[in-house]
Short mmCIF file of C-alpha atoms in Angstrom, two decimals:
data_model
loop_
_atom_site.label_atom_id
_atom_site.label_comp_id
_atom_site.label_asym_id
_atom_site.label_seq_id
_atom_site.Cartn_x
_atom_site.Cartn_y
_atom_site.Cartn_z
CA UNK A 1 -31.48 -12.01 -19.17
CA UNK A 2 -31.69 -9.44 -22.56
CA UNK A 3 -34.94 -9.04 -22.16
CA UNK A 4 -34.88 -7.71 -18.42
CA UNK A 5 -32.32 -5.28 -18.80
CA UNK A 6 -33.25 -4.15 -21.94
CA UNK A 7 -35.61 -2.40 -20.15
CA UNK A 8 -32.97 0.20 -18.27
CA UNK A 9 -30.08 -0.22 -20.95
CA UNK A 10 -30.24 3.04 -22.63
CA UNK A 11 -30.77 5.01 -19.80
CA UNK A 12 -27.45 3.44 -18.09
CA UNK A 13 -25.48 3.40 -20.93
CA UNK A 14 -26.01 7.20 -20.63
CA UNK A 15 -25.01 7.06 -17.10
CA UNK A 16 -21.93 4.99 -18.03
CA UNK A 17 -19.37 7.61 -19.26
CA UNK A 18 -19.48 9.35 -15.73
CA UNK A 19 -18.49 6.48 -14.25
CA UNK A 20 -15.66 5.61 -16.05
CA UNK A 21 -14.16 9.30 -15.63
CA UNK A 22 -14.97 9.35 -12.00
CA UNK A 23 -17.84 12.01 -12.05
CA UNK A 24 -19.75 9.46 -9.66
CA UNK A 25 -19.07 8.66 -6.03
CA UNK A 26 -19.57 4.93 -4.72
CA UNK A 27 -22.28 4.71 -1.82
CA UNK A 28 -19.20 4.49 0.83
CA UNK A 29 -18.04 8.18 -0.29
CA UNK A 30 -14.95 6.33 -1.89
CA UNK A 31 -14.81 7.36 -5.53
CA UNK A 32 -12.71 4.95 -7.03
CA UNK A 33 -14.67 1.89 -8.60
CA UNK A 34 -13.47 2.62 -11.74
CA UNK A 35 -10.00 2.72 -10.68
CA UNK A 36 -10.94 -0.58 -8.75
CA UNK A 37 -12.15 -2.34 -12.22
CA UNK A 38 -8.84 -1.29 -14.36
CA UNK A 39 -6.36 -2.73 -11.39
CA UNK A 40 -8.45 -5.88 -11.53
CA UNK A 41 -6.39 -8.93 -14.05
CA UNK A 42 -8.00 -7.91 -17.49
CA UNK A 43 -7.46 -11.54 -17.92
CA UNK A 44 -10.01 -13.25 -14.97
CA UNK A 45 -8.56 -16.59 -13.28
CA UNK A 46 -10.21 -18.68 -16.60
CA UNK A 47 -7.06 -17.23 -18.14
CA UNK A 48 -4.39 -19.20 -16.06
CA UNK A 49 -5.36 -22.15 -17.59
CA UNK A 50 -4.57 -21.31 -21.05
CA UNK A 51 -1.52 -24.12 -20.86
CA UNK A 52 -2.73 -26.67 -19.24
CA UNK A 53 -5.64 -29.04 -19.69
CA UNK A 54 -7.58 -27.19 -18.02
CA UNK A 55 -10.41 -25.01 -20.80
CA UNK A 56 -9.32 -21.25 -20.69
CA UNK A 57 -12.30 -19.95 -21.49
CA UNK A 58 -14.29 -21.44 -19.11
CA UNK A 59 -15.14 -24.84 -21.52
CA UNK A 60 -14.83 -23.43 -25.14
CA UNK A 61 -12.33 -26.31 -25.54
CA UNK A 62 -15.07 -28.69 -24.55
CA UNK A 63 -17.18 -26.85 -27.20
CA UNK A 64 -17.35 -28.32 -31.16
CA UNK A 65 -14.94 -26.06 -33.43
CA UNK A 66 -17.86 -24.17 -34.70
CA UNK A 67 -19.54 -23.68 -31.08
CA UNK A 68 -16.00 -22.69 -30.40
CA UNK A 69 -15.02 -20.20 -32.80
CA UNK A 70 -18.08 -18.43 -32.20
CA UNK A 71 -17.35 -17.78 -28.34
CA UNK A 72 -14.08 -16.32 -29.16
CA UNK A 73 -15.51 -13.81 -31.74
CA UNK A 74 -17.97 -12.92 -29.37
CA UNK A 75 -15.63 -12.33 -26.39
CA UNK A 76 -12.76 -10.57 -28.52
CA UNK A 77 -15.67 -8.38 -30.16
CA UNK A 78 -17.12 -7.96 -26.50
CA UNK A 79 -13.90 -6.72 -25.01
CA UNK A 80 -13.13 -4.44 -27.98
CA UNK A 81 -16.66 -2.52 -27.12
CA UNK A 82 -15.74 -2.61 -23.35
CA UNK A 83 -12.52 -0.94 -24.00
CA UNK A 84 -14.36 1.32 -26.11
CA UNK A 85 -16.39 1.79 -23.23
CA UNK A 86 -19.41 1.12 -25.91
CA UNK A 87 -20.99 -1.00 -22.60
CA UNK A 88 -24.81 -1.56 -24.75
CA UNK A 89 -22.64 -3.70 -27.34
CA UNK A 90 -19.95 -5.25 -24.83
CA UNK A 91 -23.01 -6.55 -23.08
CA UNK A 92 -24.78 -8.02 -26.12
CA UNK A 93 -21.30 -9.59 -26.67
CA UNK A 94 -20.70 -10.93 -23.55
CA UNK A 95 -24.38 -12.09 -23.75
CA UNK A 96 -24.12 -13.95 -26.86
CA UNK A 97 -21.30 -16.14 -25.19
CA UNK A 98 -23.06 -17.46 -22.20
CA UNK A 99 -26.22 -18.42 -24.69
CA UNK A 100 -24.01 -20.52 -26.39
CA UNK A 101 -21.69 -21.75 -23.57
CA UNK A 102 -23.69 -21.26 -19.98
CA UNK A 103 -21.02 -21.50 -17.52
CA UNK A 104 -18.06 -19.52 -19.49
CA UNK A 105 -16.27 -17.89 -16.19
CA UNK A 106 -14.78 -14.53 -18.21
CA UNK A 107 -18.44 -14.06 -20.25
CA UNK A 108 -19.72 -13.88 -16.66
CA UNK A 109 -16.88 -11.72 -15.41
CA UNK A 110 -17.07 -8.91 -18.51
CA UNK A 111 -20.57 -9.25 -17.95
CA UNK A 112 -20.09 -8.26 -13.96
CA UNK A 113 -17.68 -5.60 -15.03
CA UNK A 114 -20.05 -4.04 -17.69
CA UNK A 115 -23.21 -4.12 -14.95
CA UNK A 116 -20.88 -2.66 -12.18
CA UNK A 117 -19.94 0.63 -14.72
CA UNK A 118 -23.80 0.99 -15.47
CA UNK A 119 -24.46 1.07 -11.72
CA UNK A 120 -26.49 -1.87 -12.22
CA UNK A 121 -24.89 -3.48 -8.59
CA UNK A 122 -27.75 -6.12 -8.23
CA UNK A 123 -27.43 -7.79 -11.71
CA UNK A 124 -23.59 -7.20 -11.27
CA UNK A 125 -23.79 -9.41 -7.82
CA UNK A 126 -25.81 -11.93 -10.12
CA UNK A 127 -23.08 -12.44 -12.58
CA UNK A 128 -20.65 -12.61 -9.70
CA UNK A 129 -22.47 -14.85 -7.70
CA UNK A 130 -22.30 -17.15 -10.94
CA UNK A 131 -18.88 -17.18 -10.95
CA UNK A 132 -18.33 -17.98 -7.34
CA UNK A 133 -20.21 -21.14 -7.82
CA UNK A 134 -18.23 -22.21 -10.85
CA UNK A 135 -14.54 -21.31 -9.53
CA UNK A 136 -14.92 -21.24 -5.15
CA UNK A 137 -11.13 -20.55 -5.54
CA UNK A 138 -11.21 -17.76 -7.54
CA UNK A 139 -9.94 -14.72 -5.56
CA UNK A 140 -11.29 -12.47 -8.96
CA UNK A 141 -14.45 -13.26 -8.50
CA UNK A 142 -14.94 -13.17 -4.49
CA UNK A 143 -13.08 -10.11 -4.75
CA UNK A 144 -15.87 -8.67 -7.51
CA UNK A 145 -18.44 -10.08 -5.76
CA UNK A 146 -17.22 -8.03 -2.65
CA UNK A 147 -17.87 -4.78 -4.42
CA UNK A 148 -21.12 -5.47 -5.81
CA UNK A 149 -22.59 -6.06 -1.76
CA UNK A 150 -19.99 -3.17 -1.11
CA UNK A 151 -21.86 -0.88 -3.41
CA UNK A 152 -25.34 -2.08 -2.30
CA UNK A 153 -24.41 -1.07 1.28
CA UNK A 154 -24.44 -5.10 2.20
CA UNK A 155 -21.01 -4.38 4.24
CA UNK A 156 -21.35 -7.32 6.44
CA UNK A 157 -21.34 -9.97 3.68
CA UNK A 158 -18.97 -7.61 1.66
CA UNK A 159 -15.96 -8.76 4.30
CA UNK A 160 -16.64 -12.20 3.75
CA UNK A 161 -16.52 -11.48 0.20
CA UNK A 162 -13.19 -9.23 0.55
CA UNK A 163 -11.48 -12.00 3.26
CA UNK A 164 -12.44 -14.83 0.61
CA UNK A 165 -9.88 -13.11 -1.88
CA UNK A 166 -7.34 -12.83 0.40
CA UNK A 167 -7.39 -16.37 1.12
CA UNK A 168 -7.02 -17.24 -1.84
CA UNK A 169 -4.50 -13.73 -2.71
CA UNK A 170 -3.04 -12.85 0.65
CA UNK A 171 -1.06 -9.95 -1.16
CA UNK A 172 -4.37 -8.20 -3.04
CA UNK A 173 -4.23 -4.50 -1.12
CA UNK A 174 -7.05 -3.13 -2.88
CA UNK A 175 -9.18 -6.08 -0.48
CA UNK A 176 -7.48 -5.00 2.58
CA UNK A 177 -8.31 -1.05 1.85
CA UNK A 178 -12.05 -1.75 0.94
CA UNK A 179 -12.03 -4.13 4.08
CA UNK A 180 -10.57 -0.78 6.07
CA UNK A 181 -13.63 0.94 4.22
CA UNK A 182 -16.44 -1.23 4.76
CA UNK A 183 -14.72 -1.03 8.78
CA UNK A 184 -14.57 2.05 8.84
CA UNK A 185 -18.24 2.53 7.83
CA UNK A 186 -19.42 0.14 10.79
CA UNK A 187 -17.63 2.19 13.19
CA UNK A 188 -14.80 -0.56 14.06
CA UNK A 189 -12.33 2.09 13.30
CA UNK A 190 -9.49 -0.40 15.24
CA UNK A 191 -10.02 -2.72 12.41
CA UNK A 192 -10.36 -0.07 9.55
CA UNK A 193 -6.75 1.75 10.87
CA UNK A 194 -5.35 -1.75 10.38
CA UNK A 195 -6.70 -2.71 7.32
CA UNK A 196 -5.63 0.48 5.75
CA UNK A 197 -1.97 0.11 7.11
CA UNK A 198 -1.68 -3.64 5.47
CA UNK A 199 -2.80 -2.49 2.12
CA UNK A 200 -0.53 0.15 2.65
CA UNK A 201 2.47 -2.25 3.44
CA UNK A 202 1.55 -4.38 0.56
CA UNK A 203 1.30 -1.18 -2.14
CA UNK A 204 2.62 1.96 -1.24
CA UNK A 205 1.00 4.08 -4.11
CA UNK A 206 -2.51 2.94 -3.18
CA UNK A 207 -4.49 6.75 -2.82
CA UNK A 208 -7.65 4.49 -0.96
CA UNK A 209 -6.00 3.62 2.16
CA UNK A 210 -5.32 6.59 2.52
CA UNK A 211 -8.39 8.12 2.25
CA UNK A 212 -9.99 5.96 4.45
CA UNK A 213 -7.64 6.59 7.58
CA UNK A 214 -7.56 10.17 7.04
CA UNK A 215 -11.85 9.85 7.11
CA UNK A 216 -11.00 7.81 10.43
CA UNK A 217 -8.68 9.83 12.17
CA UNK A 218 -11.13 12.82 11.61
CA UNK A 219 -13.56 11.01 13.33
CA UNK A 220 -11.81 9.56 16.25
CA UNK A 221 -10.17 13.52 16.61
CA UNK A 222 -7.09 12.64 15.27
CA UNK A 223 -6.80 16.00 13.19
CA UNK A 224 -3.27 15.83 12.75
CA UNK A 225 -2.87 12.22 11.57
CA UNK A 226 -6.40 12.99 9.39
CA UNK A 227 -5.12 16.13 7.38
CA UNK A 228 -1.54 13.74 6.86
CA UNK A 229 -3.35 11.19 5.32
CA UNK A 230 -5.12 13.36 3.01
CA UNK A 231 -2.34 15.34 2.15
CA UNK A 232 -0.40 12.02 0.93
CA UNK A 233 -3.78 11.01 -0.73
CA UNK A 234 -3.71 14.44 -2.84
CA UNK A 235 0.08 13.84 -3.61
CA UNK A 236 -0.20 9.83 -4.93
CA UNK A 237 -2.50 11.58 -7.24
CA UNK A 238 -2.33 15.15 -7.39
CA UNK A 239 -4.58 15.11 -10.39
CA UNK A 240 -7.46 13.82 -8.84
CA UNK A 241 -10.18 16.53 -8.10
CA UNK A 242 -12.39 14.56 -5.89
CA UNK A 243 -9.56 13.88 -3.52
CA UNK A 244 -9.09 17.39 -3.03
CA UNK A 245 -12.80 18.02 -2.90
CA UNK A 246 -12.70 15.64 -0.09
CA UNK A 247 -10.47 17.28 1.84
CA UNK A 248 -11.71 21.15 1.62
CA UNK A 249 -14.68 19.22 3.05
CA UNK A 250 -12.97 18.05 5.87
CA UNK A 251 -11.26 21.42 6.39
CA UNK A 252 -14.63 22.80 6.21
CA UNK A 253 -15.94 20.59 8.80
CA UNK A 254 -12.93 21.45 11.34
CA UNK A 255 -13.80 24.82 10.74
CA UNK A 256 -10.33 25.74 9.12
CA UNK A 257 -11.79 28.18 6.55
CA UNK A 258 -8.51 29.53 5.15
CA UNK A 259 -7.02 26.27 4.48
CA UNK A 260 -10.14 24.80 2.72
#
């Protein structure tokens, strides 16, 4: 695995920092993966476990003390770098664990997470893959996987991914607005408008759903319920430049040059 993406590490890592401060724009014209990967549980599903029986770590209590002490370092070293957004060491970190212990679900998660911020979406989709095959219930990692096929323009197995989650987390908006997206990108607008409205329901401060409907109202010639949408977008987050950016273009487009 190190030795592949050795290869392209530097030159992502140098991509990295744009990423985290929004500078890039997903393929779907949605800029908010970043946003996307702080909302999802810092802790993954291993972490419910933690109480019961059940290894929380994805088998370090399976592990000998030794075997076990050294996972933890690893991982609590690996999520200091992340949140230092050093991503070249939290990967090593990360790395490290699954040498040692294979199948360890959040190693495979941070690992997904760290790919995802490099822009790396087909190794990301690897790790998440991983972790759909060790934990089939976990709406984390169906959800993940979701925006790695998202971001690879692989919409059609994306929903899957997205409707797995809610199966499992009926009340995850974030799923229903990239479901609305990944609609809305097919040209199923029906389904995209209702998509959007049941994140909406479920979190009222969510700027995505928003976005989306007012990029599918413009496009079915709803102008009025288009330039609403955006408007509310631009005041959940008023501090948000691309949202704005976003909708000059739109004004642009409806040829209202003063407003843009």
């Amino acid at each position: 695995m190190r030795n592949k993406r050795s290869v392209t590490l530097f030159v992502m890592s140098m991509m990295a920092p744009a990423l985290f401060l929004g500078a890039a724009e997903p393929a779907s014209a949605i800029p908010l993966l970043d946003r996307v990967l702080s909302k999802v549980k810092k802790e993954p599903d291993a972490e419910k476990g933690k109480d019961k029986k059940t290894p929380a770590l994805g088998g370090v209590d399976e592990l000998n003390p030794e075997k076990a002490s050294k996972i933890e370092k690893h991982l609590k070293l690996g999520d200091m770098f992340f949140k230092r957004r050093d991503l070249t060491n939290a990967m090593l970190e990360y790395e490290d664990v699954v040498k040692v212990d294979p199948d360890n679900f959040k190693a495979h998660f941070m690992l997904g997470k760290v790919l995802m911020a490099m822009s790396d979406f087909e190794e990301a989709l690897k790790e998440y893959e991983k972790l759909t095959e060790l934990r089939p219930t976990s709406g984390d990692a169906h959800y993940m996987k979701a925006e790695a096929l998202r971001m690879l323009g692989e919409n059609d197995k994306a929903i899957d991914g997205y409707e797995m989650s809610l199966k499992v987390d009926p009340r995850r908006a974030l799923a229903h607005a990239y479901l609305g997206e990944c609609y809305r990108t097919k040209g199923d607008y029906r389904l995209a408008v209702k998509e959007c409205k049941d994140a909406i329901k479920l979190d009222d401060k969510l700027v995505l759903p928003h976005l989306v409907l007012a990029k599918t109202y413009a496009v079915t010639r709803l102008e009025e319920l288009s330039d609403k949408h955006y408007k509310k977008a631009i005041a959940l987050d008023p501090r948000d430049p691309v949202t704005r950016v976003q909708y000059g273009v739109a004004l642009g487009q409806a040829k209202k040059w003063n407003e843009a």
